[in-house]
XYZ file of C-alpha atoms in Angstrom:
260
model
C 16.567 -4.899 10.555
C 17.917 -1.756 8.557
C 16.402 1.044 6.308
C 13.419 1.560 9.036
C 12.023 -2.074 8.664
C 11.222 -4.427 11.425
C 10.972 -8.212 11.520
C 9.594 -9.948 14.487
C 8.713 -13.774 13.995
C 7.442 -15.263 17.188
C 4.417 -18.486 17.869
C 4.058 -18.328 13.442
C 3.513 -14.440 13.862
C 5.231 -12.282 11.264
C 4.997 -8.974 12.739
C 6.456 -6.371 10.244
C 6.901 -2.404 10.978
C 7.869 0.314 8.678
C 9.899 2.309 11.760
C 10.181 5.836 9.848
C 7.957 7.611 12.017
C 10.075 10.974 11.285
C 8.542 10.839 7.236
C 5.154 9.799 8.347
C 7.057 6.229 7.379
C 6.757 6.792 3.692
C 9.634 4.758 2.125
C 12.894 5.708 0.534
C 14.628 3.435 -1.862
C 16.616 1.892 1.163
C 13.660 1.194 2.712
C 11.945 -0.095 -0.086
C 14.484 -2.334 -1.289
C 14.454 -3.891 2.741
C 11.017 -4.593 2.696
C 11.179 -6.606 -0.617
C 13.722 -8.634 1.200
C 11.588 -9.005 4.412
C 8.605 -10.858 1.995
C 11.611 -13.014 0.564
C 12.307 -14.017 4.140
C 8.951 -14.382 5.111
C 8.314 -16.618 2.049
C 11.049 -18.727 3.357
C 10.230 -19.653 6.537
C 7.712 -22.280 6.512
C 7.022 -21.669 10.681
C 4.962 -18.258 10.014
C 1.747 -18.605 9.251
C 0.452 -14.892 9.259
C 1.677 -11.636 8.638
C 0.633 -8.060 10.489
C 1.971 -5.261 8.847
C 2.389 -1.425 10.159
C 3.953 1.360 10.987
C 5.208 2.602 13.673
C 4.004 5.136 15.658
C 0.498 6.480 15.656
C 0.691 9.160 12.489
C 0.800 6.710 10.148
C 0.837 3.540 8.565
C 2.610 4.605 5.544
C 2.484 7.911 3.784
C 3.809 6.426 0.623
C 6.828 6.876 -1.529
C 9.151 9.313 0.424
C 9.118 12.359 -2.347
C 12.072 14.045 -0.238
C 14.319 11.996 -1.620
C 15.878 12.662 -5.008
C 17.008 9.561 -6.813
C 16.907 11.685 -10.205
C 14.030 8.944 -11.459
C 11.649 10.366 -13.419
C 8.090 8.311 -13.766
C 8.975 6.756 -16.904
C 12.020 5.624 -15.064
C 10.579 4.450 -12.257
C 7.550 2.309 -14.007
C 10.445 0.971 -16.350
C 12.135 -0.278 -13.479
C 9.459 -1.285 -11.129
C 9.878 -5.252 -9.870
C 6.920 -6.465 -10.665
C 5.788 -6.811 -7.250
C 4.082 -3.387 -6.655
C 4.893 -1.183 -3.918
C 6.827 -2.190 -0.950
C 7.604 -5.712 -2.896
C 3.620 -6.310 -1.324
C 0.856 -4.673 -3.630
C 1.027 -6.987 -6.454
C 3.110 -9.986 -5.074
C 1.832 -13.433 -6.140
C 4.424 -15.458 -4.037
C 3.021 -14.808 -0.300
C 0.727 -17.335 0.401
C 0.296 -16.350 4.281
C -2.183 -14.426 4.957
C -1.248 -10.820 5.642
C -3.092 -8.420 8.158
C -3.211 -4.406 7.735
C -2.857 -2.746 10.922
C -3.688 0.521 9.905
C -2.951 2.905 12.517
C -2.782 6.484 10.754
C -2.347 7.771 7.208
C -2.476 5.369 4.758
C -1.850 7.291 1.658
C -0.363 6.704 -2.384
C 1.990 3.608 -1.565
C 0.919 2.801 1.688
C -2.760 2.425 0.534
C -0.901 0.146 -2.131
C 0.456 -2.021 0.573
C -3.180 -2.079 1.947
C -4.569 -3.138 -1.047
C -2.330 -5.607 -1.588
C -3.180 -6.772 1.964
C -5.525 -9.942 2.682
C -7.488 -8.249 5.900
C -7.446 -4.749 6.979
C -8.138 -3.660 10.694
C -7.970 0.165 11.127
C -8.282 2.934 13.463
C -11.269 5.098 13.318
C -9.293 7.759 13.141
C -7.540 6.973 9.808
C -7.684 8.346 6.503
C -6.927 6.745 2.876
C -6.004 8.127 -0.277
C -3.930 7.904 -3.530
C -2.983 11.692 -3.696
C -0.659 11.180 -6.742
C -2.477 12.671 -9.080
C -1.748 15.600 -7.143
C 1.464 15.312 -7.535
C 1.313 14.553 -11.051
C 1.816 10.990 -10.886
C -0.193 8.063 -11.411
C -0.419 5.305 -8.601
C 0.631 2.506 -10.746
C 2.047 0.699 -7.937
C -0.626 -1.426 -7.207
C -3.052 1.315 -6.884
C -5.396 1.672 -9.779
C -5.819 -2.053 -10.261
C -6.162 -2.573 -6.671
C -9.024 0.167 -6.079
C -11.090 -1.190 -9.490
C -10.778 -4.423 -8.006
C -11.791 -3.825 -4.640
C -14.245 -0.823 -4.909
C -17.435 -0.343 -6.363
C -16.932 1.377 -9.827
C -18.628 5.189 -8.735
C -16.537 5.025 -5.375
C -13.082 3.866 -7.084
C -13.366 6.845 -9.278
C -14.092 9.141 -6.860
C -10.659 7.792 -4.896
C -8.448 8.054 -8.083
C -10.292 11.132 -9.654
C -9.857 13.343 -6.953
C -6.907 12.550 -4.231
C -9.054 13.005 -1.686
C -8.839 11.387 1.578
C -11.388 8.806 2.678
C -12.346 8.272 6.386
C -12.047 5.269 8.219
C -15.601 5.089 7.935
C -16.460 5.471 4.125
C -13.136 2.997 3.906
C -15.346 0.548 5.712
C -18.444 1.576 3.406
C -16.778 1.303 -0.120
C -15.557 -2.375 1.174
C -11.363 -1.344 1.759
C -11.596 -2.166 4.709
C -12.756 -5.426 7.170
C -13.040 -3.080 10.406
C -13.005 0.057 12.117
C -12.408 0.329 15.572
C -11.012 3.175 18.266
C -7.325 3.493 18.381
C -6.659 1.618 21.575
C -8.720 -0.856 20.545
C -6.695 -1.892 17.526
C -3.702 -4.117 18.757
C -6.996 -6.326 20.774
C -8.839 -6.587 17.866
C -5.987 -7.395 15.124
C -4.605 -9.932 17.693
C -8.359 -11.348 17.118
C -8.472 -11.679 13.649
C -4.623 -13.014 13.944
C -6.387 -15.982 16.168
C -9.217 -16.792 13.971
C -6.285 -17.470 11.262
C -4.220 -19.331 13.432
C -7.145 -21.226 14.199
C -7.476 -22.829 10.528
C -5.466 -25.333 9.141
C -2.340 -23.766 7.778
C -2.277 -25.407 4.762
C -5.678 -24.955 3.584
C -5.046 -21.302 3.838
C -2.001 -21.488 2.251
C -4.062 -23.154 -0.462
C -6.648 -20.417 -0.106
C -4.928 -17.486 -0.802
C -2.748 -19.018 -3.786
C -5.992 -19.690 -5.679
C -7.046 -15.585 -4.726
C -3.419 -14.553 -5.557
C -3.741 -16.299 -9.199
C -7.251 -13.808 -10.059
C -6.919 -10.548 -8.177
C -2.908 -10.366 -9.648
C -3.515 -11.740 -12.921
C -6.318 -9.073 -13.561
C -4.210 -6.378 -11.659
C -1.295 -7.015 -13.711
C -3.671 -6.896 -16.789
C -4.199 -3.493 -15.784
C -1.080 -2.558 -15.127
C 0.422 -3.631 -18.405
C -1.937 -1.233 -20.627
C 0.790 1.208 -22.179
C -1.703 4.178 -23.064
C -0.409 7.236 -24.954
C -2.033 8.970 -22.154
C -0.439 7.078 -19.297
C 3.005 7.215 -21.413
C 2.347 11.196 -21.358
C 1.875 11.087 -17.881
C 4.675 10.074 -17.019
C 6.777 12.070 -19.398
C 5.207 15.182 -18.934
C 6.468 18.534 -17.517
C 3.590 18.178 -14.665
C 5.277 14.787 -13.239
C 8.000 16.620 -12.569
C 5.893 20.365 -11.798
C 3.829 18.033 -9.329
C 7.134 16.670 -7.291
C 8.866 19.271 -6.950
C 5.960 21.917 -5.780
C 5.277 19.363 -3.007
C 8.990 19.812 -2.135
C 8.854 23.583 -1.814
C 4.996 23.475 0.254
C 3.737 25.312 -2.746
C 0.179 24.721 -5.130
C 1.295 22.941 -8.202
C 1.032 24.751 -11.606
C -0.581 22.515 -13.989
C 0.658 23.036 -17.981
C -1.286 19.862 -19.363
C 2.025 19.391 -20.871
């Protein structure tokens, strides 16, 4: 594969890695844009019966959007042009009927907790941490992220995730409910490959059936969500700070906030 994604199919095993270990493998638009293919293929093969998704390395699983790169989109641009799908073509996809295994193996931050959301099982390392920093960077995790976290999380807990930007542990992860299990780093590949077993141990078809009856709530209400176009969330993403937010990460600096 190109643009830092990797497709391995082998014994109905999907395994797909986000190879852009140098960025913590937070996606560019390239790499985006190859991922949202890689679900098209994987919908199309009727031989795979379960996905594991990571990333390469052991930093990270996926530090989110890459905010190095400057595509000149602001966030009014970006929602405006989003596919529909939610981040990596994963988040908020209602087509992908396998079932589709986090292997979280670092930071799983903004998009990449997206992609974990959007996830069916999560496995991570104990020494991971979540997050959906974009509020401070002035944006709003819209990919997936707010709809995903109400969904998933109880109420007091979600808030405290898209309130603050703080990082959760592994731990409270497994606490709030984000995540199925937490084990040591070298445990992870033997304990995903167990949970890959168990679903290759059910009927393919009755999972299949499964999930599309999951897919039909958890995106209709997340899409729900997503569609609210608030004057504040309109703002937002027009405001001096979404741009004040990017570029101070850029330059390693504290963000000045305006309000404006």
């Amino acid at each position: 594969m190109s643009a830092g994604i990797i497709l391995e199919v082998r014994d109905g095993v999907a395994r797909v890695t986000i190879d852009r270990p140098a960025a913590r493998n937070a996606l560019d638009s390239a790499a985006a844009t190859e991922l949202e293919r890689v679900w098209t293929e994987i919908e199309a093969t009727p031989g795979i019966r379960v996905v594991v998704l990571t990333g390469s390395g052991d930093r990270a699983f996926c530090a989110g959007a890459d905010l190095r790169e400057d595509n000149g989109l602001s966030g009014v641009d970006y929602w405006a042009g989003a596919s529909g799908n939610g981040f990596g073509g994963l988040s908020m996809r209602d087509t992908l009927t396998v079932p589709v295994v986090a292997r979280v193996n670092g930071f799983c931050l903004g998009g990449g907790m997206e992609l974990a959301l959007g996830c069916d099982l999560v496995v991570a390392a104990s020494t991971v941490f979540f997050g959906l920093p974009e509020p401070r960077v002035g944006r709003v995790p819209l990919d997936g992220g707010v709809a995903g976290v109400l969904q998933q999380v109880p109420y007091r807990q979600a808030m405290e995730i898209l309130l603050t930007g703080r990082r959760v542990s592994a731990a409270d992860a497994l606490r709030f409910g984000l995540v199925n299990e937490v084990v040591p780093a070298e445990e992870l590949d033997e304990v995903v490959d167990r949970w890959v077993a168990d679903i290759l141990a059910c009927a393919p078809l009755s999972l299949r059936a499964v999930k599309r009856m999951a897919l039909a709530e958890r995106i209709g209400q997340a899409r729900r969500i997503q569609g609210t176009r608030t004057p504040e969330l309109v703002a937002a993403l027009r405001s001096a700070d979404a741009q004040e937010g990017v570029r101070a990460f850029r330059e390693k600096r504290a963000p000045v906030w305006r309000g404006r």
